[in-house]
Coordinates of C-alpha atoms and ligand atoms in Angstrom, one line a residue:
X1 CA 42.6 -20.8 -21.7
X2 CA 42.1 -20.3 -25.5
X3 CA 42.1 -17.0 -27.1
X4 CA 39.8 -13.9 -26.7
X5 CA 38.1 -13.0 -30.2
X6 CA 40.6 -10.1 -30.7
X7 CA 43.3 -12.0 -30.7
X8 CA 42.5 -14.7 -32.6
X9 CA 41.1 -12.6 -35.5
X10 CA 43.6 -10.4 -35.7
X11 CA 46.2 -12.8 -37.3
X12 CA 46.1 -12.1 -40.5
X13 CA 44.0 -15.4 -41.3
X14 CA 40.9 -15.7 -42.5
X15 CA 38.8 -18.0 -40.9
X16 CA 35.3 -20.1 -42.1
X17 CA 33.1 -20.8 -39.0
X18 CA 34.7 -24.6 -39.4
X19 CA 38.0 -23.4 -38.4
X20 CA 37.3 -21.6 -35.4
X21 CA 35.6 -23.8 -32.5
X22 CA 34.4 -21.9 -28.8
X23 CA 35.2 -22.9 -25.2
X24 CA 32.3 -24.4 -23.4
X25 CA 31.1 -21.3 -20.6
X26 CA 29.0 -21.6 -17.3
X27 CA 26.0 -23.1 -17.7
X28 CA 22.8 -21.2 -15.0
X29 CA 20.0 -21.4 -16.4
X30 CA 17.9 -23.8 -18.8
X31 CA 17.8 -24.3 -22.5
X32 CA 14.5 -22.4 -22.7
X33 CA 15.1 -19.2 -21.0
X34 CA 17.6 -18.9 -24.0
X35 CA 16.0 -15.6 -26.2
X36 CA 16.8 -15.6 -29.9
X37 CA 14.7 -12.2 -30.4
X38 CA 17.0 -9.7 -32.3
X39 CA 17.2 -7.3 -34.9
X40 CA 16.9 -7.3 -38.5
X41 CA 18.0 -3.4 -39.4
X42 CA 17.6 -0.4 -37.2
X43 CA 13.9 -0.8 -37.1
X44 CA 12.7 -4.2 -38.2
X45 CA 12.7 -6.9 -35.4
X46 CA 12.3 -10.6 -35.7
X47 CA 11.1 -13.3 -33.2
X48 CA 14.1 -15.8 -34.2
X49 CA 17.8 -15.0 -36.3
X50 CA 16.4 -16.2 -39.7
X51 CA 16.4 -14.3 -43.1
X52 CA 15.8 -16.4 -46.6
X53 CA 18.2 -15.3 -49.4
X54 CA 16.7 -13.1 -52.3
X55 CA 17.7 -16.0 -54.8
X56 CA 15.2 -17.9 -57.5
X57 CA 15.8 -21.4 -55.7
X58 CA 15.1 -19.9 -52.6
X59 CA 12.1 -17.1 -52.2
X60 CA 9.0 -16.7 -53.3
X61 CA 6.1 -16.3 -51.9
X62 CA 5.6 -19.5 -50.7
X63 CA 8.8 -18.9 -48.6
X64 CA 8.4 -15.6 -47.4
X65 CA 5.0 -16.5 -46.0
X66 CA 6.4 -19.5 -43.8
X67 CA 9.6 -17.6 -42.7
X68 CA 7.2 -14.6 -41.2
X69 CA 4.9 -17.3 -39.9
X70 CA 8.1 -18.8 -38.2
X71 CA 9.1 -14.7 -36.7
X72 CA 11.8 -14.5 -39.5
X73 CA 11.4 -12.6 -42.7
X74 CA 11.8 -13.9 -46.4
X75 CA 13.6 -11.8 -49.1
X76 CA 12.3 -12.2 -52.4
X77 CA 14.4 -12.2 -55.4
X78 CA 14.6 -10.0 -57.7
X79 CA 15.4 -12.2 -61.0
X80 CA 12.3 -11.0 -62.5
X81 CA 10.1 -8.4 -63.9
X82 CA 9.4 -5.3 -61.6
X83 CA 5.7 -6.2 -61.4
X84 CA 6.4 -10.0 -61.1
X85 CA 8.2 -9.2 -57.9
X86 CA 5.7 -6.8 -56.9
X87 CA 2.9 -9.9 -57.3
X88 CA 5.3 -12.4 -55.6
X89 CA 5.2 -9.1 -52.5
X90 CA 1.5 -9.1 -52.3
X91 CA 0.4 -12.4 -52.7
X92 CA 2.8 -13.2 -49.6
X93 CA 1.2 -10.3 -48.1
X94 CA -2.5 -11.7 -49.0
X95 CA -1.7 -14.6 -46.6
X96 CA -2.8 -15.2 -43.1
X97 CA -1.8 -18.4 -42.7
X98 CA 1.4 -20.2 -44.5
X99 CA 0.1 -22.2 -46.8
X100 CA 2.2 -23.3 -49.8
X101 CA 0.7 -24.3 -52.7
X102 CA 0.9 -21.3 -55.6
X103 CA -2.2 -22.3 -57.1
X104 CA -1.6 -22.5 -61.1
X105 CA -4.6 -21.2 -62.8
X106 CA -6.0 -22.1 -66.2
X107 CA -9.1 -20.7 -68.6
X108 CA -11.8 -23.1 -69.6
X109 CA -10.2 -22.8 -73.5
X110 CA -6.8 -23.9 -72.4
X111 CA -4.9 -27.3 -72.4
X112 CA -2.7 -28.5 -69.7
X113 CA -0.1 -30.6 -71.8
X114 CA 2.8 -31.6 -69.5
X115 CA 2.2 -33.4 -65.7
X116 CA 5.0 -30.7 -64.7
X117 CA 1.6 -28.2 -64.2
X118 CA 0.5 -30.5 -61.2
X119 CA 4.2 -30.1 -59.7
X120 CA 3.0 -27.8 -56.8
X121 CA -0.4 -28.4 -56.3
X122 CA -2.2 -31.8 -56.8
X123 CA -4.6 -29.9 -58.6
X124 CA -5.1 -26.8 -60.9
X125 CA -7.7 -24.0 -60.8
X126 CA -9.7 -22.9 -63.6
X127 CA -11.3 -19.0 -63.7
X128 CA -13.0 -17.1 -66.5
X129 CA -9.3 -15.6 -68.1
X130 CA -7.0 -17.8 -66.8
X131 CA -5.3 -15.6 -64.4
X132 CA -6.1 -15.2 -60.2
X133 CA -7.7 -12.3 -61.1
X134 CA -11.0 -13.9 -62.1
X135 CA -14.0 -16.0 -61.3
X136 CA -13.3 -19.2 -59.9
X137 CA -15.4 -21.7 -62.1
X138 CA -13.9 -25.1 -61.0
X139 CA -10.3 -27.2 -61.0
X140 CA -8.8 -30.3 -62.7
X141 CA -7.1 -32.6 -60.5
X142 CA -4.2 -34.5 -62.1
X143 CA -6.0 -37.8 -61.9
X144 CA -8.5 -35.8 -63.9
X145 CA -5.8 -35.4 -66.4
X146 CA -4.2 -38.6 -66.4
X147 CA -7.2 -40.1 -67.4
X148 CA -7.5 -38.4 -70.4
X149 CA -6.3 -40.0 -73.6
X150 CA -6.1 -37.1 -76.0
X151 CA -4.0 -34.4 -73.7
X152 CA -5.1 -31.6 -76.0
X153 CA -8.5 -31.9 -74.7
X154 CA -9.7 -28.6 -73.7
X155 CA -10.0 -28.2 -69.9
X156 CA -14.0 -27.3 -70.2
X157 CA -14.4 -30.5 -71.7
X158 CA -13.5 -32.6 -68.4
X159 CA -13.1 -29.8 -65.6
X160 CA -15.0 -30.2 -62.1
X161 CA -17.3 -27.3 -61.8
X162 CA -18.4 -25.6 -58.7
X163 CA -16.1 -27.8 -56.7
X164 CA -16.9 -27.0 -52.8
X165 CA -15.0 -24.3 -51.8
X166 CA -14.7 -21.6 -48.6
X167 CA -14.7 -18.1 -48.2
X168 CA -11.0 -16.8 -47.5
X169 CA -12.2 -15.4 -44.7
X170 CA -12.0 -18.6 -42.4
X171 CA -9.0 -19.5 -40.2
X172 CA -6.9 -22.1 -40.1
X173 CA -9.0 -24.2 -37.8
X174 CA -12.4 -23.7 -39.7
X175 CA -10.7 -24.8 -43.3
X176 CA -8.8 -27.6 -41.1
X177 CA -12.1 -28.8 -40.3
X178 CA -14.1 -28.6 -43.3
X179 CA -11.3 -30.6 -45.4
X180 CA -11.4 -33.3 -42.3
X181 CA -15.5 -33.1 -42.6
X182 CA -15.6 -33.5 -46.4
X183 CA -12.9 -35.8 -46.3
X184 CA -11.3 -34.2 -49.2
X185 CA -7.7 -33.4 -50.0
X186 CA -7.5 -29.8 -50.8
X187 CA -10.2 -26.7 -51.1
X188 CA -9.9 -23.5 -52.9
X189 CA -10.4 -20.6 -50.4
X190 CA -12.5 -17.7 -52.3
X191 CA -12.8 -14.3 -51.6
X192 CA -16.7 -13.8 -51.3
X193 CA -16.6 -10.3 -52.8
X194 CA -15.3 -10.7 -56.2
X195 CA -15.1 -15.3 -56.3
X196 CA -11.5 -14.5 -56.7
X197 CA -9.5 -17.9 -55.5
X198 CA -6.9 -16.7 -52.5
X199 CA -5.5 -19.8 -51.8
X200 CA -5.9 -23.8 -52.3
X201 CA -5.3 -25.1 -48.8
X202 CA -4.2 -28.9 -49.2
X203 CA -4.9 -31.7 -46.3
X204 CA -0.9 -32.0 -46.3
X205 CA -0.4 -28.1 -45.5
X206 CA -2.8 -28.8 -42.4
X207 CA -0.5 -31.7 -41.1
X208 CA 2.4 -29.4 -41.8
X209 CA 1.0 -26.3 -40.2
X210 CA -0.5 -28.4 -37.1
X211 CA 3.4 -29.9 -36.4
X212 CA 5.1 -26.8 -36.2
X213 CA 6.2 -25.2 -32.4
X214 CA 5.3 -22.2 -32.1
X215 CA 8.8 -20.3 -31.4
X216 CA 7.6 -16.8 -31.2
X217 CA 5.0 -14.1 -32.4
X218 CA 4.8 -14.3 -36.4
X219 CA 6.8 -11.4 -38.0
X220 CA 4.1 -8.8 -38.6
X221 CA 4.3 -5.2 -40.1
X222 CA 2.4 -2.2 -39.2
X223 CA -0.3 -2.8 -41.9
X224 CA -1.4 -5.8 -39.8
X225 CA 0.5 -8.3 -42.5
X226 CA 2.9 -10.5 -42.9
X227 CA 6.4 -8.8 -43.4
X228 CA 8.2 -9.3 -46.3
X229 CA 11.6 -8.1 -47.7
X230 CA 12.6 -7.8 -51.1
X231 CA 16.1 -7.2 -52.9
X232 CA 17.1 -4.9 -55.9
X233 CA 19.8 -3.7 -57.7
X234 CA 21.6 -0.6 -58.1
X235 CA 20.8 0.4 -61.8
X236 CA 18.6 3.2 -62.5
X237 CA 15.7 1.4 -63.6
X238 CA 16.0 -0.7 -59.9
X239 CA 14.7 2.8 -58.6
X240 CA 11.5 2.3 -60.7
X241 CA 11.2 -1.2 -59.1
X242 CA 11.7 0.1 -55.6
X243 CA 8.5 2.7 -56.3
X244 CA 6.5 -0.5 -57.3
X245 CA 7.7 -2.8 -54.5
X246 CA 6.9 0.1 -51.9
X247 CA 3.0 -0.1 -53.6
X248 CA 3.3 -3.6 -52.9
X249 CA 4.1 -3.4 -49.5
X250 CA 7.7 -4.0 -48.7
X251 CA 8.9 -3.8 -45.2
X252 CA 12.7 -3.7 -45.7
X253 CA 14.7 -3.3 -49.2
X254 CA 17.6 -5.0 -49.7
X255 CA 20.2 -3.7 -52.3
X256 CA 21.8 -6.7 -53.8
X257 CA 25.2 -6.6 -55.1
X258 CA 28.0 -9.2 -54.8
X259 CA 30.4 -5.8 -53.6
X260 CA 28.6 -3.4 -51.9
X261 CA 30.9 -0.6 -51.9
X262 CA 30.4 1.1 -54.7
X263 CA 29.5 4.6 -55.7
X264 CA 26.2 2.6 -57.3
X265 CA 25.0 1.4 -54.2
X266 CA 25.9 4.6 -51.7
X267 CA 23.8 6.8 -54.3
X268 CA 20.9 4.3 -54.0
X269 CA 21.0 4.2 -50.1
X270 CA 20.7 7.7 -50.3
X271 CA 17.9 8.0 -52.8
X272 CA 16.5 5.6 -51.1
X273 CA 16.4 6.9 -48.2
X274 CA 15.5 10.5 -49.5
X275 CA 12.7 9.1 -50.8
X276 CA 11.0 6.3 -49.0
X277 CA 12.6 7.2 -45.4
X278 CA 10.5 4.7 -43.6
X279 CA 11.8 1.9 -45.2
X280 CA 14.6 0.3 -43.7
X281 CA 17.6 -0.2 -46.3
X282 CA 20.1 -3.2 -46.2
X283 CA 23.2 -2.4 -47.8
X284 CA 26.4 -5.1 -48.6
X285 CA 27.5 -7.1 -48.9
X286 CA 30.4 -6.3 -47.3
X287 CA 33.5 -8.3 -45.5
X288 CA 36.1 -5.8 -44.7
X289 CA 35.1 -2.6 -41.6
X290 CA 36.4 -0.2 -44.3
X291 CA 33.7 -1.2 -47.1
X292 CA 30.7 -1.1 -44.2
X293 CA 32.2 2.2 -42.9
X294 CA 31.4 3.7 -46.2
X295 CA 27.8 2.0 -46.4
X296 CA 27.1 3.0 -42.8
X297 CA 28.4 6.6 -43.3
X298 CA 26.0 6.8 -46.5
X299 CA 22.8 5.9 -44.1
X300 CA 22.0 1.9 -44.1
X301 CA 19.4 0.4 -41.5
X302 CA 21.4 -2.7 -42.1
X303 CA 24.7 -4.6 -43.6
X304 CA 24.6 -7.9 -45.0
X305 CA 28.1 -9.9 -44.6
X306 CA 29.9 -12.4 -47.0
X307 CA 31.5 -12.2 -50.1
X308 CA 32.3 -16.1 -51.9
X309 CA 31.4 -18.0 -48.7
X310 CA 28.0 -19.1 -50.0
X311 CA 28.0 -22.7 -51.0
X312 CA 26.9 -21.9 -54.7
X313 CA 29.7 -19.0 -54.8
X314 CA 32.7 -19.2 -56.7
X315 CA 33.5 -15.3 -56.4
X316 CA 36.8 -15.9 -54.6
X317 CA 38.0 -18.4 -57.1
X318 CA 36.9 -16.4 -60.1
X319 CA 37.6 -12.7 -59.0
X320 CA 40.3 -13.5 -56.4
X321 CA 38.9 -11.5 -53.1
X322 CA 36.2 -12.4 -50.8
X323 CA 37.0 -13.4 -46.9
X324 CA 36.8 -16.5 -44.5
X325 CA 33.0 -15.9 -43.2
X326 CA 33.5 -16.1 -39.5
X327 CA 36.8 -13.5 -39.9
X328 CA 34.3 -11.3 -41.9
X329 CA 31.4 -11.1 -39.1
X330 CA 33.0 -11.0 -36.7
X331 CA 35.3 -7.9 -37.9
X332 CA 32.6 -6.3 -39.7
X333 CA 30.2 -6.6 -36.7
X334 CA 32.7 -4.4 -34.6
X335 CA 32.7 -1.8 -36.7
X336 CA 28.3 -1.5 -37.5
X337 CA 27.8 -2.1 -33.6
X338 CA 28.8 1.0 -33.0
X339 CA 26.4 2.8 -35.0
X340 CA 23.7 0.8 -33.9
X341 CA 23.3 -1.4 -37.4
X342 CA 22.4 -4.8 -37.2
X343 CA 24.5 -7.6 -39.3
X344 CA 23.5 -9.8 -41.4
X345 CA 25.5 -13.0 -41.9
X346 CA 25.3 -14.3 -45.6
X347 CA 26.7 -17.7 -46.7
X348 CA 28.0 -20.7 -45.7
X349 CA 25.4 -21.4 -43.6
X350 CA 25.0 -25.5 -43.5
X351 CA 24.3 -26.5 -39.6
X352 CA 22.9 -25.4 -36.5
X353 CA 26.7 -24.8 -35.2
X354 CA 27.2 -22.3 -38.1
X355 CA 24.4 -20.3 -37.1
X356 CA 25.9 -20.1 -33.4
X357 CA 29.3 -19.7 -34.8
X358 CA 27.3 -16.4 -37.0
X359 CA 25.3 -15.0 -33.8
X360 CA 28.1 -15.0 -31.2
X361 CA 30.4 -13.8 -33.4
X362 CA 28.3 -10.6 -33.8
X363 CA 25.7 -11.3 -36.3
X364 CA 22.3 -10.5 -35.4
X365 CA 20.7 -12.8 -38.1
X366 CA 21.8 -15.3 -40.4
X367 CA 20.7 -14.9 -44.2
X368 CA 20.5 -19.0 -45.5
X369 CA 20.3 -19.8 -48.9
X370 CA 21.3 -23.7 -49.7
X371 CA 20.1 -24.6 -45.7
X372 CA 16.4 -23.5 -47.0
X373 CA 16.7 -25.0 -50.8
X374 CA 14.9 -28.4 -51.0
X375 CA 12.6 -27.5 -48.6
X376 CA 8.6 -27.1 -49.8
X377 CA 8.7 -23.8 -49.7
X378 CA 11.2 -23.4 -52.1
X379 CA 10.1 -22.5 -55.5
X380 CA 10.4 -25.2 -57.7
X381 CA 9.5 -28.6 -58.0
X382 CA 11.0 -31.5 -56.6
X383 CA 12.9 -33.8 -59.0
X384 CA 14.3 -37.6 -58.5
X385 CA 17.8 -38.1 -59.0
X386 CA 19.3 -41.3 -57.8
X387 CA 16.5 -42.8 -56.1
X388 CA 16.3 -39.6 -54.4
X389 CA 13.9 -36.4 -54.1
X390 CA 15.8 -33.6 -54.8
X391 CA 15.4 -29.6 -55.8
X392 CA 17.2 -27.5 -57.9
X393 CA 19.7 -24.7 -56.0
X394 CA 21.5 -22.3 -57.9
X395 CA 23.8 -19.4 -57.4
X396 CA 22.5 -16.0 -58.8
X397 CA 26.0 -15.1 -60.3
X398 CA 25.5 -19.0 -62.2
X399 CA 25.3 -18.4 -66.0
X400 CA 22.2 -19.8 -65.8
X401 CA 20.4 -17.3 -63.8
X402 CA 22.1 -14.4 -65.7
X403 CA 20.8 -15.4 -68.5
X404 CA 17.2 -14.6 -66.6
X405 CA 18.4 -11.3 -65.4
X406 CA 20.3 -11.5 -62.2
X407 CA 23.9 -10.4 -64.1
X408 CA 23.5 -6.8 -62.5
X409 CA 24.7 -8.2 -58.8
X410 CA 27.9 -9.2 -60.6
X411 CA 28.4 -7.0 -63.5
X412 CA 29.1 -2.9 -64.0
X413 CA 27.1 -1.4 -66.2
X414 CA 29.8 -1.5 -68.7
X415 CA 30.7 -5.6 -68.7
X416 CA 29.8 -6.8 -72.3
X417 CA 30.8 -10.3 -71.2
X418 CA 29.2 -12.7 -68.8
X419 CA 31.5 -14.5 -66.6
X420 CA 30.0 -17.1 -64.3
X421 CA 30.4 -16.4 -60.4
X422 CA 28.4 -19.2 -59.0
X423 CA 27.2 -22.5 -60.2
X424 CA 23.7 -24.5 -60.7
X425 CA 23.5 -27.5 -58.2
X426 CA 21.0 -29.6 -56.5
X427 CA 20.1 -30.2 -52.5
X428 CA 18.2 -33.0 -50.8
X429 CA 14.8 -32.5 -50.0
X430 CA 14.6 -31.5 -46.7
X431 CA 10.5 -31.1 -45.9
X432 CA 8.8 -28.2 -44.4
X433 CA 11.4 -25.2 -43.1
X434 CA 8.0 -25.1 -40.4
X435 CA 9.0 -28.6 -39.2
X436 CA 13.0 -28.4 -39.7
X437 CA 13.7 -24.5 -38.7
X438 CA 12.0 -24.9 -35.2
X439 CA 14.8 -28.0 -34.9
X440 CA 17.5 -26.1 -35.7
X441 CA 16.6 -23.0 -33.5
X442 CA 15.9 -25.6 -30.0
X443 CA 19.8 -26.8 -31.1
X444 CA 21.2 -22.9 -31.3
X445 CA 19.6 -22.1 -28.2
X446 CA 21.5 -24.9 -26.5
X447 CA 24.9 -23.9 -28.4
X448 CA 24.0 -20.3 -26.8
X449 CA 23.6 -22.2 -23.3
X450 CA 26.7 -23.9 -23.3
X451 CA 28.3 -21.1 -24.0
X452 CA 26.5 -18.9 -21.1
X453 CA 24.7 -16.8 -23.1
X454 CA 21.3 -16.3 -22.4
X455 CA 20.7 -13.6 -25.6
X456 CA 21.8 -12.5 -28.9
X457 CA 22.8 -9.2 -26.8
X458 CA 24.8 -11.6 -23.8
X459 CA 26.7 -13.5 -26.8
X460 CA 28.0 -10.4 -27.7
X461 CA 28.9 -8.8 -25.0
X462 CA 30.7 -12.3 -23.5
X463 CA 32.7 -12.5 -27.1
X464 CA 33.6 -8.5 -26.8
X465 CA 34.7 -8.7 -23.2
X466 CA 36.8 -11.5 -23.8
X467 CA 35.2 -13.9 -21.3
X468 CA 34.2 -16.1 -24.3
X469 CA 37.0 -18.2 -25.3
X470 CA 38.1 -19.4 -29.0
X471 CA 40.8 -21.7 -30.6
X472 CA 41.3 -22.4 -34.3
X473 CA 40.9 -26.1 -34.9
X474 CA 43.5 -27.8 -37.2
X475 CA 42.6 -30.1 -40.0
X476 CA 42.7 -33.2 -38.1
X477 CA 40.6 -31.5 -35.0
X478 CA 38.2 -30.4 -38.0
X479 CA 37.7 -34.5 -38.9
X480 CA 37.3 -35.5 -35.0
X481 CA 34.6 -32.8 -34.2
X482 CA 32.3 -34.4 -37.4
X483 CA 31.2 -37.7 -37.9
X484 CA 34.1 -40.4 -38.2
X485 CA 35.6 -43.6 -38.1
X486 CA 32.0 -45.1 -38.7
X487 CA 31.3 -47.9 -41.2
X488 CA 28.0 -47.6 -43.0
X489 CA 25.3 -49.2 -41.2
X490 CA 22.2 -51.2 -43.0
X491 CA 19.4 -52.4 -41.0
X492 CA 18.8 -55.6 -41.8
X493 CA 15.2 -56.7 -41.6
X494 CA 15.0 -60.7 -40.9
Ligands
XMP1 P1 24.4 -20.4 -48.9 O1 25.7 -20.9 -48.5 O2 23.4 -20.2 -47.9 O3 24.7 -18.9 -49.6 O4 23.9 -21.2 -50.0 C1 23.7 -18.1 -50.1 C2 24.4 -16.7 -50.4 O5 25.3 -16.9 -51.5 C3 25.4 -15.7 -52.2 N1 25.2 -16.0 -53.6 C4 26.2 -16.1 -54.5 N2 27.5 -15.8 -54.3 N3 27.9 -16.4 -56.6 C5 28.4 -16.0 -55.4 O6 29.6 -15.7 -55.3 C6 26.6 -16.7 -56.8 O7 26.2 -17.2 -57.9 C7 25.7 -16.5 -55.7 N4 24.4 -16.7 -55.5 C8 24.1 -16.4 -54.2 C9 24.3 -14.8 -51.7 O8 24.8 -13.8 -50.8 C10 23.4 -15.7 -51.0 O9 22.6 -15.1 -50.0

């Protein structure tokens, strides 16, 4: 009944995770016992399957923070300076707790002229220069600033000073309960050494942080921190950005290039590796076993899988090659298993089904980037389009993040001219990834249990040996396994 994985991929078509659909298993045990635990590289594991893509709409610090918290890891972009990625590294890594407001700070000489400054933080810190690294002297709150007439005023003129604030040494409970106590809506957490603000913890990141399930020990590295990824290129100066990302703290690099398998990327795994060889290297992206065969052979602790499947991606369109994403795990995934290296499944990521469809199919973790856009921790701020709340998403090959930097993922060297590989969208907002990724992993676990599979490991081995069952689903079976034949439905309220 149905096909075994072999034979089905080996058609000669390339199939996206909707075309292919698995036979129901043996069910023996209870949605619970179901272990998501697995592998990012060779040497990094994670608590659940989740990676956040190194893109500008997608991860910052603020991200990073709450995927570690969750047991995945963030990957933070790389459309930036070398020492802007480097702060983005350690002020995830300054974090105990995931908080996510990215306090904006101001000097007492400054102005705040647009309501756009209040975006990500109902209110704004003010130190002695302006930057974090300074004495706390007090904060404007934007009611503060809406009050004010004359929006040139300087902040000393109508700041609070010495708002109440708590050393950064307290835990989540003992700032939980001074903001309950004080009945106040956010405080600045202060280192007590140097006055230095840490963090602004808001009574909203309590709620959040107090609803989200635990689902397995936070990702931690060996310095007792959070662990965070971050993603380079492959151009010279990168390997003067990988020096300063090490300082920072970086537990895994990724090397980010649209095709991985070049003779730019295997001389960076290998200097690398020469260099820094206890960090784990990603290397890809890759869809085809020769191009991983090459990255592997050249020393990567991990392979990141997709070319044109993201939902921002319009490689295949533009450049003409790329590969159905399921066709692409699962053939790369044979390949890297037997060296030991972990995949990465990157792209077209946009349910819980696709994240099954990624695991079983050999993929040790999926890498979202649209699935996580939208969400707080996004950077960004939210926008209203429509009547609805809504934050920008857009592909790193888009003209528009070029223009910042990103160009070297989709460009050689040589390109004079920019052509346009991805596009600048929107998504919904979606609310905290602590509340909605905890969701989506209690549905995978039940995909993994009505498929028999207990483990990222069982999956596998159930697809390899062929007990695991797969058909190709036509168009039509496509419409009947989503939502249809419904009529919009209103509530009426009488
Ligand atoms: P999702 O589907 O999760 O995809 O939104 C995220 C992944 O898409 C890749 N990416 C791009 N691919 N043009 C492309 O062809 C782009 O502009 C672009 N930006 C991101 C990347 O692999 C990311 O993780």
């Amino acid at each position: 009944d149905g096909f075994p994985a072999v034979r089905l991929f080996n058609q000669g078509y390339s199939y996206t995770y909707d075309d292919v659909i698995f036979l129901p298993h043996y069910i023996d045990f209870p949605t619970d016992a179901v272990q998501l635990a697995t592998k990012l590289t060779r040497n990094v594991s994670l608590s659940i399957p989740c990676v956040s893509s190194p893109m500008d709409t997608v991860t910052e610090s603020s991200m990073a923070v709450a995927m570690a918290a969750l047991g995945g890891i963030g990957i933070v972009h790389s459309n930036n300076t070398a020492s802007d990625q480097a702060a983005l590294i350690r002020q995830a890594k300054s974090h105990r707790i995931p908080f996510v407001s990215d306090p904006i700070f101001v000097s007492p000489s400054d102005s705040i002229t647009s309501v756009d400054e209040f975006a990500s933080s109902p209110c704004i810190l003010v130190t002695e220069s302006g930057t974090k690294k300074s004495k706390f002297l007090g904060v404007v709150t934007k009611s503060d600033w809406q009050a004010l007439n004359d929006k040139e005023v300087k902040v000393r003129d109508y700041m609070t000073k010495s708002l109440a604030s708590v050393p950064s040494s307290y835990n989540f409970e003992e700032v939980a309960a001074y903001l309950a106590a004080k009945d106040l809506e956010f405080v600045p957490l202060v280192n007590e050494k140097d006055g230095e603000v840490v963090d602004v913890v808001t009574a909203a990141d309590v709620e959040r942080i107090r609803g989200f399930p635990k689902l397995g020990m936070p990702s931690m590295g060996p310095d007792g921190k959070f662990m965070v990824g971050a993603s380079i290129g492959t151009r010279e100066s990168d390997k003067e950005r990988l020096e300063e990302l090490v300082k920072a703290g970086i537990n895994v690099v990724v090397l980010d290039s649209s095709q991985g398998n070049s003779i730019y990327q295997i001389e960076m795994i290998k200097y690398a590796k020469k260099m820094y060889p206890e960090l784990d290297v990603i290397g890809g992206n890759v869809v085809t076993m020769y191009q991983a065969q090459n990255l592997i052979q050249a020393g990567v602790d991990g392979l990141r899988v997709g070319m044109g499947s993201g939902s921002i991606c319009t490689t295949q369109e533009v450049c003409a090659v790329g590969r159905g994403q399921a066709t692409a795990v699962y053939k790369v995934s044979s390949i890297a298993e037997q060296s030991g290296v972990p995949i990465i499944a990157d792209g077209g990521i946009s349910n819980s089904g696709h994240i099954v469809k990624a695991l079983v199919l050999g993929a040790s973790t999926v890498m979202m980037g649209s699935f996580l856009a939208g969400s707080n921790e996004a950077p960004g701020a939210y926008e209203y389009q429509g009547g609805r709340r809504i934050k920008k998403y857009r592909g790193m090959g888009s003209l528009e993040a070029m223009t910042k930097g990103s160009d070297a993922r989709y460009l050689g060297d040589t390109a004079k001219l920019k052509i346009a590989q991805g596009v600048v969208g929107a998504v919904a907002d979606k609310g905290s990834v602590l509340k909605f990724i905890p969701y989506t992993m209690q549905a995978v676990k039940q995909g993994f249990q009505d498929l028999g599979a207990s483990s990222l490991q069982s999956a596998h081995d159930l697809l390899k040996s062929g007990v695991l069952r797969q058909e190709v689903r036509t168009g039509a079976a496509q419409v009947e396994g989503g939502v249809h034949g419904l009529v919009s439905y209103e509530k009426k309220s009488f």
